[in-house]
mmCIF file of C-alpha atoms and ligand atoms in Angstrom:
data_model
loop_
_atom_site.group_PDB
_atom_site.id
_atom_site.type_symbol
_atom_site.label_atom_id
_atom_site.label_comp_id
_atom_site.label_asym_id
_atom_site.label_seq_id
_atom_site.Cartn_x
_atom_site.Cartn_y
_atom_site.Cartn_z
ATOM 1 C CA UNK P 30 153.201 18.150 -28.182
ATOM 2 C CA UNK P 31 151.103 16.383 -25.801
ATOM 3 C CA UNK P 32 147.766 18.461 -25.366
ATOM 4 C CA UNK P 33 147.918 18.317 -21.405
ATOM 5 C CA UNK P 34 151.602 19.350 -21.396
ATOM 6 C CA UNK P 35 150.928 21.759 -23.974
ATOM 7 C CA UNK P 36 148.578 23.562 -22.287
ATOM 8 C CA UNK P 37 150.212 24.052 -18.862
ATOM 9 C CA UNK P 38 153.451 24.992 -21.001
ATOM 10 C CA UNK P 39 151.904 27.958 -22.156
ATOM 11 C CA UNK P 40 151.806 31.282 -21.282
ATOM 12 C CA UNK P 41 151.713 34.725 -23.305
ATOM 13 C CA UNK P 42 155.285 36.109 -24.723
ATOM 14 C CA UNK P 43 155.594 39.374 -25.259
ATOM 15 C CA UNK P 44 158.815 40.181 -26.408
ATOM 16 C CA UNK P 45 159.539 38.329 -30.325
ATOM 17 C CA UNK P 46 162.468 37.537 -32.571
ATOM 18 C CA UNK P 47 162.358 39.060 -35.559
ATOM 19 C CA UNK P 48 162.613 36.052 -37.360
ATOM 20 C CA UNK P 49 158.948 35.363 -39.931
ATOM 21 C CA UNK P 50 156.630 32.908 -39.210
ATOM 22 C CA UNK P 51 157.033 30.522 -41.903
ATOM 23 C CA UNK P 52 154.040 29.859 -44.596
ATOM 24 C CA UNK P 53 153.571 26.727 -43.383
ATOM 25 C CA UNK P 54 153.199 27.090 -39.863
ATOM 26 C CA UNK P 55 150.692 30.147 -40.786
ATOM 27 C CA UNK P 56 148.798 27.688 -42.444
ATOM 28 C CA UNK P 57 148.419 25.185 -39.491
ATOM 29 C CA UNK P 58 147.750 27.771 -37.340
ATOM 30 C CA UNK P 59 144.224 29.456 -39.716
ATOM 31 C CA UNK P 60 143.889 25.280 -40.414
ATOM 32 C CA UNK P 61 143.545 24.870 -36.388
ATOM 33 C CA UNK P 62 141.640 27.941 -35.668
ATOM 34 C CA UNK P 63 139.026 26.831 -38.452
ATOM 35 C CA UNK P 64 138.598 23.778 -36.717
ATOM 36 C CA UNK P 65 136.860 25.086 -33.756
ATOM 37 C CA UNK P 66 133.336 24.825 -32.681
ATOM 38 C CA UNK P 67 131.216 27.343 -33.649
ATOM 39 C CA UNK P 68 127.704 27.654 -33.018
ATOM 40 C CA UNK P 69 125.442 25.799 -35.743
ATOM 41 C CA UNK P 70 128.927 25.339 -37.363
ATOM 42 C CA UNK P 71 128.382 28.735 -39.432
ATOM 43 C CA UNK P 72 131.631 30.160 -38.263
ATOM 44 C CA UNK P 73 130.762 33.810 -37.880
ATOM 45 C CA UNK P 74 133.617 35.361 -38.058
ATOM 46 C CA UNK P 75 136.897 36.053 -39.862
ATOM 47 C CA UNK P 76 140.551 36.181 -39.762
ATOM 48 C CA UNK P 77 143.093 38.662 -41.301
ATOM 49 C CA UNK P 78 146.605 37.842 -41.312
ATOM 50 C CA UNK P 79 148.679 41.345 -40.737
ATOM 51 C CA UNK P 80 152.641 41.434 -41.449
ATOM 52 C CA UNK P 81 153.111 44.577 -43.336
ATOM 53 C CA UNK P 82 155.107 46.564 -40.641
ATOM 54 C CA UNK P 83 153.242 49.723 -41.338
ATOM 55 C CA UNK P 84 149.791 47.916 -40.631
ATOM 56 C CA UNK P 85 150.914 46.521 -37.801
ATOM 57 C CA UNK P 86 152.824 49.475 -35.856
ATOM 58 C CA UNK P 87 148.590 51.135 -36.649
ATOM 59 C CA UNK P 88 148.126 48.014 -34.497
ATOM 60 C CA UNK P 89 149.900 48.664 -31.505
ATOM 61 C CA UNK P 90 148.787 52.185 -31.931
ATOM 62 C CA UNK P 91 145.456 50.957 -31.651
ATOM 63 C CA UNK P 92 145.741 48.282 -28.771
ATOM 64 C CA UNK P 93 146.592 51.229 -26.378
ATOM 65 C CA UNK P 94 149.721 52.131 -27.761
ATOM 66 C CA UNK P 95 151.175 48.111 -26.734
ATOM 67 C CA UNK P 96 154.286 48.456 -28.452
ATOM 68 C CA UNK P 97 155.148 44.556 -28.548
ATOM 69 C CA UNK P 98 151.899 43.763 -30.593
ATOM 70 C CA UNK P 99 153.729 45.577 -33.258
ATOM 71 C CA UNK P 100 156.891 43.954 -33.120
ATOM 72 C CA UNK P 101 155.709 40.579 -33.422
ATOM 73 C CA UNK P 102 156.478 39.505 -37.157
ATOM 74 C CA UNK P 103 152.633 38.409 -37.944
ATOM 75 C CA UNK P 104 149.657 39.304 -36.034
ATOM 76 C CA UNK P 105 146.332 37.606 -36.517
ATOM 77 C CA UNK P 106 142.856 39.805 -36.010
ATOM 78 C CA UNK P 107 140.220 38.388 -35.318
ATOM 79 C CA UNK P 108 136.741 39.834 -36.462
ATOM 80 C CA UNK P 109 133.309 38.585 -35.724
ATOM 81 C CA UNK P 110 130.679 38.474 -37.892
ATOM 82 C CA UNK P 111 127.044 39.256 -35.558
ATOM 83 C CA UNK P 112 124.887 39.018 -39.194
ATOM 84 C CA UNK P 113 126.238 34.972 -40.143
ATOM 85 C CA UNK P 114 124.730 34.184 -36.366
ATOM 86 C CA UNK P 115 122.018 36.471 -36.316
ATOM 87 C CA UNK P 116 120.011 34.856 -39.330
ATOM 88 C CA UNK P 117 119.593 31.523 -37.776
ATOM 89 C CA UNK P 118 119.857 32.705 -34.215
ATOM 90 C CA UNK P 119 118.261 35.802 -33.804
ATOM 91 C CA UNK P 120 119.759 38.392 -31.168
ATOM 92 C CA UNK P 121 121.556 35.400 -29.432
ATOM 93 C CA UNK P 122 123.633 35.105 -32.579
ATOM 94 C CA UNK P 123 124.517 39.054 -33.006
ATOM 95 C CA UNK P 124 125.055 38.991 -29.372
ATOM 96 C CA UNK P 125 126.931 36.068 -28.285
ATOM 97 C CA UNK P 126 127.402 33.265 -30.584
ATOM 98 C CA UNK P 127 129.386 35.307 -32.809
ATOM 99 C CA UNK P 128 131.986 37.152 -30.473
ATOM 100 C CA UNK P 129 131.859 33.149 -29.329
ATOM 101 C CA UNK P 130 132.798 32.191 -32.746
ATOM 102 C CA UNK P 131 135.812 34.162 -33.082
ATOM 103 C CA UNK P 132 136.879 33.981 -29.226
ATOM 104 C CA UNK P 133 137.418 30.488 -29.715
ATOM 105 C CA UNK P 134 139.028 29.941 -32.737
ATOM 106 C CA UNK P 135 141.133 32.623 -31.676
ATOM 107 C CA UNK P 136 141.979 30.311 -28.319
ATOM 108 C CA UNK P 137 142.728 27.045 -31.272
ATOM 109 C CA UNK P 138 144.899 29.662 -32.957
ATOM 110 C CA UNK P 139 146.971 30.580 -29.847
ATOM 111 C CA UNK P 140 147.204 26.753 -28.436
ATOM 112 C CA UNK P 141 147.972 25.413 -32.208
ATOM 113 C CA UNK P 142 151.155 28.314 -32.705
ATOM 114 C CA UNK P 143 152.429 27.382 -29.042
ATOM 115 C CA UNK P 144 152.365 23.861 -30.370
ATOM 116 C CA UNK P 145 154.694 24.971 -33.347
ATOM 117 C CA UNK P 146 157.189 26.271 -31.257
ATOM 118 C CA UNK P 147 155.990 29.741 -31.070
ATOM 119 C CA UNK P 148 155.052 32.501 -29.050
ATOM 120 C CA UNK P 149 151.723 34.534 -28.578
ATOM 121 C CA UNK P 150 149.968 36.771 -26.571
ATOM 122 C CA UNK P 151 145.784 37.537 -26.290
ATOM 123 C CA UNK P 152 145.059 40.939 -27.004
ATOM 124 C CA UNK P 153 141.767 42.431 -26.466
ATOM 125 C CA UNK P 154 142.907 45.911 -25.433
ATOM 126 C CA UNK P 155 141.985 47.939 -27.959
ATOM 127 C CA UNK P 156 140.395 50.617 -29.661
ATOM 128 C CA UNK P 157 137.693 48.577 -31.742
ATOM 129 C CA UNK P 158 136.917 50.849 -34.684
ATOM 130 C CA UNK P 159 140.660 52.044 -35.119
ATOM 131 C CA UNK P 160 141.599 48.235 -35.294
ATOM 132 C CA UNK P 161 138.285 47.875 -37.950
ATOM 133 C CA UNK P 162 139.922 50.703 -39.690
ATOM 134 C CA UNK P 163 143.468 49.238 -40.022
ATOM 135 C CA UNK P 164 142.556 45.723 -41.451
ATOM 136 C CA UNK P 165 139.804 47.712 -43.392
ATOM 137 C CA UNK P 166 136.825 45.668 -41.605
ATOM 138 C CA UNK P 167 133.240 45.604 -43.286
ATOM 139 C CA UNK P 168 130.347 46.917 -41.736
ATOM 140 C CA UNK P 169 129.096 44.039 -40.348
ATOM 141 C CA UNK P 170 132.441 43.214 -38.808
ATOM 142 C CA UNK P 171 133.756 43.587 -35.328
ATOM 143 C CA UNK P 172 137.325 43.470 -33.912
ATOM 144 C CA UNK P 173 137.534 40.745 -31.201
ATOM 145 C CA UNK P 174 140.644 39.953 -30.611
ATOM 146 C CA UNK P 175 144.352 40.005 -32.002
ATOM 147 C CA UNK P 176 146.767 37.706 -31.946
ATOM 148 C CA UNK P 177 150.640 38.996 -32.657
ATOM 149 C CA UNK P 178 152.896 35.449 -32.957
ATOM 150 C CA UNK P 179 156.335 35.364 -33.460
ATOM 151 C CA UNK P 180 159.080 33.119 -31.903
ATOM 152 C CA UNK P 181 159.796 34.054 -28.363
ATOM 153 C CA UNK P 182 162.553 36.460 -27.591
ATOM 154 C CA UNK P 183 161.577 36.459 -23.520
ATOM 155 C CA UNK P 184 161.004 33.555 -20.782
ATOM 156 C CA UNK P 185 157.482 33.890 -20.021
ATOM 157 C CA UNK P 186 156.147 35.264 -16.643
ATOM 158 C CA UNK P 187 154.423 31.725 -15.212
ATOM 159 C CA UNK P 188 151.089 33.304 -14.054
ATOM 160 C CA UNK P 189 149.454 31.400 -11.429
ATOM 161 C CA UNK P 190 145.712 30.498 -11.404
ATOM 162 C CA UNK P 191 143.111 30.383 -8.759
ATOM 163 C CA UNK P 192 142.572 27.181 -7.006
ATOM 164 C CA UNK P 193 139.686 25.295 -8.771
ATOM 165 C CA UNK P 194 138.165 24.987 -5.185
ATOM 166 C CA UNK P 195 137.428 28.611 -5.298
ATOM 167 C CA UNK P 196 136.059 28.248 -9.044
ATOM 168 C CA UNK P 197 133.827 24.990 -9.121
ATOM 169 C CA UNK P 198 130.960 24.051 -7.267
ATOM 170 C CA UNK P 199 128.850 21.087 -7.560
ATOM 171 C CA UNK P 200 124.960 21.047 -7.717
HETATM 172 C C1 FMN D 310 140.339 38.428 -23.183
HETATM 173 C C2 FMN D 310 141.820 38.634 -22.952
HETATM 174 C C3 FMN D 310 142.347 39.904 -23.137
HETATM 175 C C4 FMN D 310 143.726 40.107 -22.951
HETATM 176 N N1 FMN D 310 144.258 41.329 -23.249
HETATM 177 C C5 FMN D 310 145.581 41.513 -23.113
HETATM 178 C C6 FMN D 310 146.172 42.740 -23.505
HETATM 179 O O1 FMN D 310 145.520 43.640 -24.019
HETATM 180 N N2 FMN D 310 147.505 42.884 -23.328
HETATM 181 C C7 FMN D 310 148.291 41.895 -22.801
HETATM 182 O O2 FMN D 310 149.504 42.107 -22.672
HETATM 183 N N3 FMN D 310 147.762 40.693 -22.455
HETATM 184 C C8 FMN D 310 146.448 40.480 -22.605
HETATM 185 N N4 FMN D 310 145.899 39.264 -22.309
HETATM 186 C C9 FMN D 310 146.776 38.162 -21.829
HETATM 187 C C10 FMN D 310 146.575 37.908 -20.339
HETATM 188 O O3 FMN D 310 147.164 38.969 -19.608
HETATM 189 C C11 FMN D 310 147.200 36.545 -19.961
HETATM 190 O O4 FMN D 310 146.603 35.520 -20.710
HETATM 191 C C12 FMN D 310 147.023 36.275 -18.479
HETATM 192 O O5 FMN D 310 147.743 37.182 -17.692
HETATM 193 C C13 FMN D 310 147.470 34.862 -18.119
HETATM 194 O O6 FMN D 310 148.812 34.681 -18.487
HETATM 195 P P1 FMN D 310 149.235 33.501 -19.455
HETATM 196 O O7 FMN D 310 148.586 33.704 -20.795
HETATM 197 O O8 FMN D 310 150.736 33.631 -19.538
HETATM 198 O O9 FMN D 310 148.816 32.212 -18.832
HETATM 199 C C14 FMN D 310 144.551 39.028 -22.504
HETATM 200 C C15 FMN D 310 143.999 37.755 -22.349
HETATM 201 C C16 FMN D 310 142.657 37.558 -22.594
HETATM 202 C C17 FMN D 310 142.096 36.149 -22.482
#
């Protein structure tokens, strides 16, 4: 899809088909999100791919009981890694380059499975250690974001967006 068109075509889907996201489309989608920019290119951060049911009904139980985060037939969590950043850039690392990290390839991931004809929805509304706990997270891990895909069983709500002339200023 063309990348303008793609992203004013979309928007977060809630509700799923139960239908699997194939292999390969998986693949393209960890392929595009480890193609993003990360600070000094050390990527500090990781991905787990969740599609056992029970794992991710602990999930939704976790993201404030959001039932449709479970439902979705895959659900990518995102965890970043503070101690990959932190070594070459100090507390700016731990603190923001690595919460960057993930963020980001997290927003590849999400464009790159709307691309492929599917359906996703941002999820940082959640309990962080419960999440940690469920994809059985490392120390020196922390849950950023998750991403449940699936192929869309809904017509997205278009959100609107404020006008840019409220949002950008020039100096
Ligand atoms: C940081 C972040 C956290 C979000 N958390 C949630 C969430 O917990 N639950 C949810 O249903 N949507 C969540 N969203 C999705 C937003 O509600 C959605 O992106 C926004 O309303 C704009 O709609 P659109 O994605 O359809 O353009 C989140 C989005 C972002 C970027």
């Amino acid at each position: 899809m063309e990348f303008m068109t793609l992203i004013e075509e979309r928007h977060s889907t809630r509700v799923y088909e139960q239908t699997p996201v194939e292999q390969e489309k998986l693949d393209k989608i960890l392929h595009a999100a480890n193609r993003a920019p990360s600070a000094g290119d050390l990527q500090a951060y990781s991905i787990v791919v969740v599609r056992s049911p029970a794992a991710r009904k602990a999930l939704a139980r976790a993201a404030v009981d959001q039932q449709f985060v479970g439902q979705a037939p895959v659900v990518l969590v995102f965890l970043a890694e503070p101690a990959r950043s932190s070594e070459k850039y100090g507390h700016r690392g731990e603190s923001l380059y690595a919460i960057q990290d993930a963020t980001i390839a997290c927003a590849y991931a999400q464009l790159a499975a709307h691309d492929l004809g599917l359906a996703a929805c941002w999820v940082g509304a959640f309990r962080k250690r419960e999440v940690q706990e469920v994809v059985g997270a490392i120390e020196e891990q922390v849950a950023v974001a998750l991403l449940p895909i699936g192929y869309a069983a809904e017509s997205p709500f278009i959100t609107p967006r404020r006008a840019l002339s409220e949002m950008v200023r020039e100096v």
